[in-house]
Short mmCIF file of C-alpha atoms and ligand atoms in Angstrom, two decimals:
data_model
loop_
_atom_site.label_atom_id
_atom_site.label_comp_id
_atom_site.label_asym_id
_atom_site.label_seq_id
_atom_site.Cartn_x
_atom_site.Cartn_y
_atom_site.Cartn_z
CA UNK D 1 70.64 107.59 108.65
CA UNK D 2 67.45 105.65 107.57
CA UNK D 3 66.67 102.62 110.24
CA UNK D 4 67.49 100.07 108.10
CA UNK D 5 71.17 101.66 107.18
CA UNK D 6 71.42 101.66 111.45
CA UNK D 7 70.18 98.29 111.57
CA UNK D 8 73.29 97.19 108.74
CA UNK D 9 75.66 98.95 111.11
CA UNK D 10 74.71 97.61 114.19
CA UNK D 11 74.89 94.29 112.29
CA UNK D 12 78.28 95.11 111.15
CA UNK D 13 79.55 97.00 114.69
CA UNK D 14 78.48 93.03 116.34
CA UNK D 15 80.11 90.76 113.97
CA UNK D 16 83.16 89.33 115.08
CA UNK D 17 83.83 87.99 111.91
CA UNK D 18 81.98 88.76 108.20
CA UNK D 19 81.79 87.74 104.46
CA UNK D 20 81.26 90.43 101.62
CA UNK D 21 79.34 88.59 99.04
CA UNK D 22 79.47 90.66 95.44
CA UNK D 23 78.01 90.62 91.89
CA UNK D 24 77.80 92.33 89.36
CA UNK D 25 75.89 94.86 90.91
CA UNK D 26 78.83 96.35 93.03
CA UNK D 27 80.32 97.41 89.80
CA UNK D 28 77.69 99.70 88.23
CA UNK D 29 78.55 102.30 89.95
CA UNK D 30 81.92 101.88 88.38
CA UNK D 31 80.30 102.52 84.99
CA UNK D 32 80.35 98.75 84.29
CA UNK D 33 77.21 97.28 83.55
CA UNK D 34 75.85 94.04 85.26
CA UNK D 35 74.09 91.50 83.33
CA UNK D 36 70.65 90.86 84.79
CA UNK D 37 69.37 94.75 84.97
CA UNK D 38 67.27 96.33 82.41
CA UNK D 39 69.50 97.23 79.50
CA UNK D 40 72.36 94.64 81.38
CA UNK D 41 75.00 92.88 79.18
CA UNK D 42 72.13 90.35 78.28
CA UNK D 43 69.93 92.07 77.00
CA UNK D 44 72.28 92.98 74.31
CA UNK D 45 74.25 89.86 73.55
CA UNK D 46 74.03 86.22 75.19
CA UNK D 47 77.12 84.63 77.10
CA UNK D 48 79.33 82.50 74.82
CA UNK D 49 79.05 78.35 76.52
CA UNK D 50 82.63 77.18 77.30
CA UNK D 51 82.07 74.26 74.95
CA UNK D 52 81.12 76.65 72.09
CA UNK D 53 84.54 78.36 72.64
CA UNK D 54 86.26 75.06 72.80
CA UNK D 55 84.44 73.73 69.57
CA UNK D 56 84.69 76.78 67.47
CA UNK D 57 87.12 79.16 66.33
CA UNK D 58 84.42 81.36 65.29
CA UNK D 59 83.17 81.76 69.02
CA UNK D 60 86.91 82.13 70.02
CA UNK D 61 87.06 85.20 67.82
CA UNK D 62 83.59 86.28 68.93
CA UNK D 63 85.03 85.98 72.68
CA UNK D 64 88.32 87.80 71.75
CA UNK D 65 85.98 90.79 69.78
CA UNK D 66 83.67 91.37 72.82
CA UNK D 67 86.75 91.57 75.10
CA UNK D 68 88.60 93.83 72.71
CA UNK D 69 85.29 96.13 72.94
CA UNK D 70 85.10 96.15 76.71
CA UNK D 71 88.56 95.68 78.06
CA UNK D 72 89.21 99.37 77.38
CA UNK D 73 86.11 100.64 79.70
CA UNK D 74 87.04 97.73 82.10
CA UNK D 75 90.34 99.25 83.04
CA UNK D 76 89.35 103.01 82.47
CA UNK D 77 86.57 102.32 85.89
CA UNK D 78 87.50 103.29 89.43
CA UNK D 79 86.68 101.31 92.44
CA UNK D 80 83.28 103.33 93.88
CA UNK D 81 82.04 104.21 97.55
CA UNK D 82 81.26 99.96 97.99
CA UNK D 83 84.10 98.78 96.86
CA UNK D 84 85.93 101.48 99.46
CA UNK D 85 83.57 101.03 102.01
CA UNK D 86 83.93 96.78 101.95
CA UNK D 87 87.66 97.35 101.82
CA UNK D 88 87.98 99.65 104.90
CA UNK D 89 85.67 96.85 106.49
CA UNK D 90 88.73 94.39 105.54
CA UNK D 91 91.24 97.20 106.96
CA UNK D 92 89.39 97.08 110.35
CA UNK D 93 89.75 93.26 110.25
CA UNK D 94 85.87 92.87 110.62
CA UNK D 95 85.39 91.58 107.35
CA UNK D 96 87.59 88.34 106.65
CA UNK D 97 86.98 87.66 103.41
CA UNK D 98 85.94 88.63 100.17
CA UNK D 99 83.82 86.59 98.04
CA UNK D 100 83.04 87.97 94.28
CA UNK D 101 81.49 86.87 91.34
CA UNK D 102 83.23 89.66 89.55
CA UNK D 103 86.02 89.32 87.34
CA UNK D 104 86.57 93.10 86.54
CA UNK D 105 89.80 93.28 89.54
CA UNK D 106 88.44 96.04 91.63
CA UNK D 107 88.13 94.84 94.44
CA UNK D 108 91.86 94.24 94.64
CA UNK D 109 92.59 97.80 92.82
CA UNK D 110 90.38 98.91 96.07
CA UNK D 111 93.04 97.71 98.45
CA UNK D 112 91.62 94.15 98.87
CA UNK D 113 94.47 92.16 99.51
CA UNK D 114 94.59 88.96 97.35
CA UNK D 115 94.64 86.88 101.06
CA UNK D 116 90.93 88.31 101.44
CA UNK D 117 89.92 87.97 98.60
CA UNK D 118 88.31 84.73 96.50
CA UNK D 119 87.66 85.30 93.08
CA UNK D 120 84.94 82.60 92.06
CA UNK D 121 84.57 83.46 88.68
CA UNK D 122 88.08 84.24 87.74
CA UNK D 123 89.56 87.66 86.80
CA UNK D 124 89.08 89.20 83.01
CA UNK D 125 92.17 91.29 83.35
CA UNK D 126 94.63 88.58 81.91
CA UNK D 127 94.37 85.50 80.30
CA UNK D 128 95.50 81.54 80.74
CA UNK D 129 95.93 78.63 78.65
CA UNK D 130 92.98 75.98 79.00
CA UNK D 131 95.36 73.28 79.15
CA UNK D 132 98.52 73.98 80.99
CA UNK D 133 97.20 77.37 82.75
CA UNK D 134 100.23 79.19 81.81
CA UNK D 135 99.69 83.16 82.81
CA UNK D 136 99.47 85.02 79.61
CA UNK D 137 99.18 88.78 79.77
CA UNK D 138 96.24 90.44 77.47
CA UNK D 139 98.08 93.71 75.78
CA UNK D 140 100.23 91.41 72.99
CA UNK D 141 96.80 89.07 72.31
CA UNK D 142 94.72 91.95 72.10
CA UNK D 143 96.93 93.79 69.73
CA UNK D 144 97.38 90.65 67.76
CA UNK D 145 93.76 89.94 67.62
CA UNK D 146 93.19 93.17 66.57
CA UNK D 147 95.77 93.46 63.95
CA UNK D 148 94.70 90.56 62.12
CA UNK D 149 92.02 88.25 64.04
CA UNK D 150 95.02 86.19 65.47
CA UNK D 151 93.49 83.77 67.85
CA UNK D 152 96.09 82.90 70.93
CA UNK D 153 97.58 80.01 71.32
CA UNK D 154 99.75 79.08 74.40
CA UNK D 155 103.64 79.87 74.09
CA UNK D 156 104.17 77.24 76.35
CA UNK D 157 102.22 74.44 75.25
CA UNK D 158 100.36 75.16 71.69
CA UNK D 159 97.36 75.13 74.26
CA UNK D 160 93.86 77.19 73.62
CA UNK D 161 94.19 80.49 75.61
CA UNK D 162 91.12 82.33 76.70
CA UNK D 163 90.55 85.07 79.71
CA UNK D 164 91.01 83.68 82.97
CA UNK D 165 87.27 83.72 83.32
CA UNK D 166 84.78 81.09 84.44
CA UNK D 167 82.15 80.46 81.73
CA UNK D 168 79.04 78.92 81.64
CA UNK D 169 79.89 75.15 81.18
CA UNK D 170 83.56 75.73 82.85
CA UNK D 171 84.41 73.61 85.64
CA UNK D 172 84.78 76.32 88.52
CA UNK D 173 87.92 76.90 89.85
CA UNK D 174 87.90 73.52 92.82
CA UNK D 175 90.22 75.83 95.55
CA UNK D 176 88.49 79.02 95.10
CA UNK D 177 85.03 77.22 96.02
CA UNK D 178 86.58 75.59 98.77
CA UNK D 179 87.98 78.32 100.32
CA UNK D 180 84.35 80.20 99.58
CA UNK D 181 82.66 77.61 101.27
CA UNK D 182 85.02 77.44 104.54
CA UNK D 183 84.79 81.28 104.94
CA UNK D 184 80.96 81.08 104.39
CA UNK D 185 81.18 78.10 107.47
CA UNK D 186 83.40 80.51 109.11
CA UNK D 187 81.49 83.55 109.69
CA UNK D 188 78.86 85.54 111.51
CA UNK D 189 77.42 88.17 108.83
CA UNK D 190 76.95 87.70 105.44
CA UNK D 191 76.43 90.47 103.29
CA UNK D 192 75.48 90.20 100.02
CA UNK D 193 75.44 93.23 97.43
CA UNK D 194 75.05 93.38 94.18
CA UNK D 195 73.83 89.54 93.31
CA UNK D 196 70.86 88.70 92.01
CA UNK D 197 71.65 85.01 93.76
CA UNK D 198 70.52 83.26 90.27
CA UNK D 199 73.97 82.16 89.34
CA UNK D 200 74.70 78.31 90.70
CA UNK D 201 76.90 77.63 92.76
CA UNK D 202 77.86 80.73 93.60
CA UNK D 203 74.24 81.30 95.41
CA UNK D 204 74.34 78.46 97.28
CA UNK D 205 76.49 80.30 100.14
CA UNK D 206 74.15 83.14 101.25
CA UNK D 207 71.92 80.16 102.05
CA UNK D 208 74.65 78.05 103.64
CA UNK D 209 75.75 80.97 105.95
CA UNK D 210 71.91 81.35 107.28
CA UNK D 211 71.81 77.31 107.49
CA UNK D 212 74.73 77.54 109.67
CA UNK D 213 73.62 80.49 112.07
CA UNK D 214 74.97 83.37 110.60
CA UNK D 215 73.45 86.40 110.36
CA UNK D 216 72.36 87.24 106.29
CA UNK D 217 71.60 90.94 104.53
CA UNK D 218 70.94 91.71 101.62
CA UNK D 219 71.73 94.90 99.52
CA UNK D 220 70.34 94.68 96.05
CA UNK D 221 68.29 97.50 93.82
CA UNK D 222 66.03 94.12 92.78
CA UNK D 223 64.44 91.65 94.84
CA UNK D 224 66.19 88.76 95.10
CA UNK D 225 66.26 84.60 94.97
CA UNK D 226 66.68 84.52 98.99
CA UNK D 227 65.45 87.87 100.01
CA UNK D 228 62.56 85.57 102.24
CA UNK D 229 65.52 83.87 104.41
CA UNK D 230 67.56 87.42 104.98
CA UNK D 231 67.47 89.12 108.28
CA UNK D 232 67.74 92.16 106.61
CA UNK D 233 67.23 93.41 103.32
CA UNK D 234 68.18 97.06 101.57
CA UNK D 235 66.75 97.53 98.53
CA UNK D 236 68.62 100.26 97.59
CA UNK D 237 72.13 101.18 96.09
CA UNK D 238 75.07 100.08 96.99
CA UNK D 239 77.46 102.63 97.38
CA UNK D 240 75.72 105.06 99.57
CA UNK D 241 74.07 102.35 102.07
CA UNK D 242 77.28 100.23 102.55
CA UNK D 243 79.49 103.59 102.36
CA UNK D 244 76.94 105.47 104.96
CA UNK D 245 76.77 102.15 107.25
CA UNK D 246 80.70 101.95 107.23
CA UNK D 247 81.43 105.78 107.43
CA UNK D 248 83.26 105.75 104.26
CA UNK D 249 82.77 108.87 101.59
P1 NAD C 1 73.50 90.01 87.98
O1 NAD C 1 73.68 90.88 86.80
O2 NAD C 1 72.72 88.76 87.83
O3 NAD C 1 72.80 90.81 89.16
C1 NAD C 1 73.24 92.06 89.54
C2 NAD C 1 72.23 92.60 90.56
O4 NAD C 1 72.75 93.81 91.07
C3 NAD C 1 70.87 92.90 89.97
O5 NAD C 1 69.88 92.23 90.72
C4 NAD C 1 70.72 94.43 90.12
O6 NAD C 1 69.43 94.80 90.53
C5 NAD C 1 71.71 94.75 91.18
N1 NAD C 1 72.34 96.06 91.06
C6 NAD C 1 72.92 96.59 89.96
N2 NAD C 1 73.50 97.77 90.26
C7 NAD C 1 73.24 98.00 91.58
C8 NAD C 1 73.57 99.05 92.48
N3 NAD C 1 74.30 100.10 92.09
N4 NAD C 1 73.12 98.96 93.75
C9 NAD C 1 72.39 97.89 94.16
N5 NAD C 1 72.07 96.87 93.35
C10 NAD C 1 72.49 96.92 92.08
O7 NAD C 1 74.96 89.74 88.53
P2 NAD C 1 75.56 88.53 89.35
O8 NAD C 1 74.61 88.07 90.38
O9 NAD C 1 76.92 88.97 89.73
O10 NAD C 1 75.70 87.33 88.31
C11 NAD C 1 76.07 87.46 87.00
C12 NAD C 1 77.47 87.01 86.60
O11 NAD C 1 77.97 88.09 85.86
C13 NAD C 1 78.51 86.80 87.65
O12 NAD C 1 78.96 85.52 87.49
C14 NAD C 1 79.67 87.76 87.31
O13 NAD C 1 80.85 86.99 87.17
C15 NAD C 1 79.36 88.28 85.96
N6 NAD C 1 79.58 89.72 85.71
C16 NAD C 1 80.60 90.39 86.26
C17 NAD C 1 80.78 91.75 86.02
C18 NAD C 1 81.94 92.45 86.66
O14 NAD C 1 82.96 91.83 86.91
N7 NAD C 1 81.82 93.74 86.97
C19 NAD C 1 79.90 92.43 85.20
C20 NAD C 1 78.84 91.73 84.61
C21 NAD C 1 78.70 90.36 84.89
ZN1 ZN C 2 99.73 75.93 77.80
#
């Protein structure tokens, strides 16, 4: 075990109570890419602004055709070794919560239950009308979409329906936050992996956990925005430092 994988589990072994911070970068190893790496989502096509979906039907139907490309791959990945190891880490009741930027769902396919789990950005694997947040389920939009460039409309309410994602522009969702920023005030350790700590508010916690005494790590391949207030930092990959730390294969 390299020192600074000992030093993570001695962190880990003398919390009494932790956060597990992801972003995107928990999922490459999962075969889904993240945005900010070389060759990320990014590189190849820029997010779509919630008021651009609201305004226009013709970034609705842009939004629907880049889902209908990457929903398949979406549900084809398998939790990996970090999304195991943070869930054992649940299990043993050291970890308390689990806060994600990710929308991708597996974390909870991981055995996350959804009592640990916050999902600040929202979850891509169904959809919900903006206006009445009816629960619609994607397989019927995505076949109609498909079939003719249908865009969905609310069966409820005639309301616009869109992935229960958070976009850039969306207001985020007011009790997730909340309950991120009480379990952030409520812990020990925080451990972020996978986050390149760019995306607002969402990066405000790692710095509000150190603010308020708690121990902060970082695991990211890249450098990050608050790398200089961590007590430790792993540049590294995920899966095999979090799943060596734990003692999960
Ligand atoms: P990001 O793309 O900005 O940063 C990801 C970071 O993870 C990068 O710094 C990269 O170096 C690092 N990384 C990638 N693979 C890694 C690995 N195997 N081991 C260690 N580090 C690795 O992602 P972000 O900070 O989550 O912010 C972007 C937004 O993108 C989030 O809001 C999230 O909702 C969304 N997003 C989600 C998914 C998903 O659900 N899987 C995928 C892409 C983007
Ligand atoms: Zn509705």
């Amino acid at each position: 075990m390299s020192a600074a994988i000992t030093q993570l589990a001695e962190l880990i072994g003398s919390a009494r109570r932790a956060v597990c911070f992801t972003g995107a970068g928990i999922s490459t190893e999962s075969g889904i890419p993240d945005f900010r790496s070389p060759g990320g989502i990014w590189s190849r096509m820029p997010p779509i602004e919630f008021q651009d979906f609201l305004s226009s039907e013709e970034m609705r139907r842009e939004a629907w055709r880049r889902k209908l490309a990457t929903d398949v791959p979406m549900r084809a990945a398998l939790p990996n070794r970090g999304h195991r190891a943070i869930a054992e880490l649940v299990r043993r009741g050291v970890c308390a919560c689990v806060i994600t930027q990710n929308i991708d769902g597996l974390h909870q396919r991981s055995g996350v239950p959804d009592d640990k789990l916050v999902e600040l950005h929202g979850n891509s694997t169904y959809a919900a009308c903006l206006d009445c947040g009816l629960r619609h389920e994607l397989g019927p939009i995505l076949a109609a979409f498909e079939a003719d460039q249908t865009l969905p409309l609310c069966t409820g309410c005639g309301g616009i329906v869109k992935t229960a994602t958070i976009s850039f522009g969306q207001r985020m969702p007011v009790r997730a936050v909340e309950r991120a920023e009480r379990e952030t005030l409520g812990c020990d350790l925080f451990v972020v992996l996978g986050s390149s700590l760019v995306v607002y508010p969402a990066a405000n916690l790692p710095r509000m956990a150190k603010m308020n005494s708690a121990k902060l790590v970082v695991v990211n391949r890249e450098p990050t925005e608050q790398d200089a207030i961590a007590d430790l930092v792993i540049h590294a990959d995920i899966g095999p430092t979090i799943g060596e730390a734990v003692g999960v294969r």
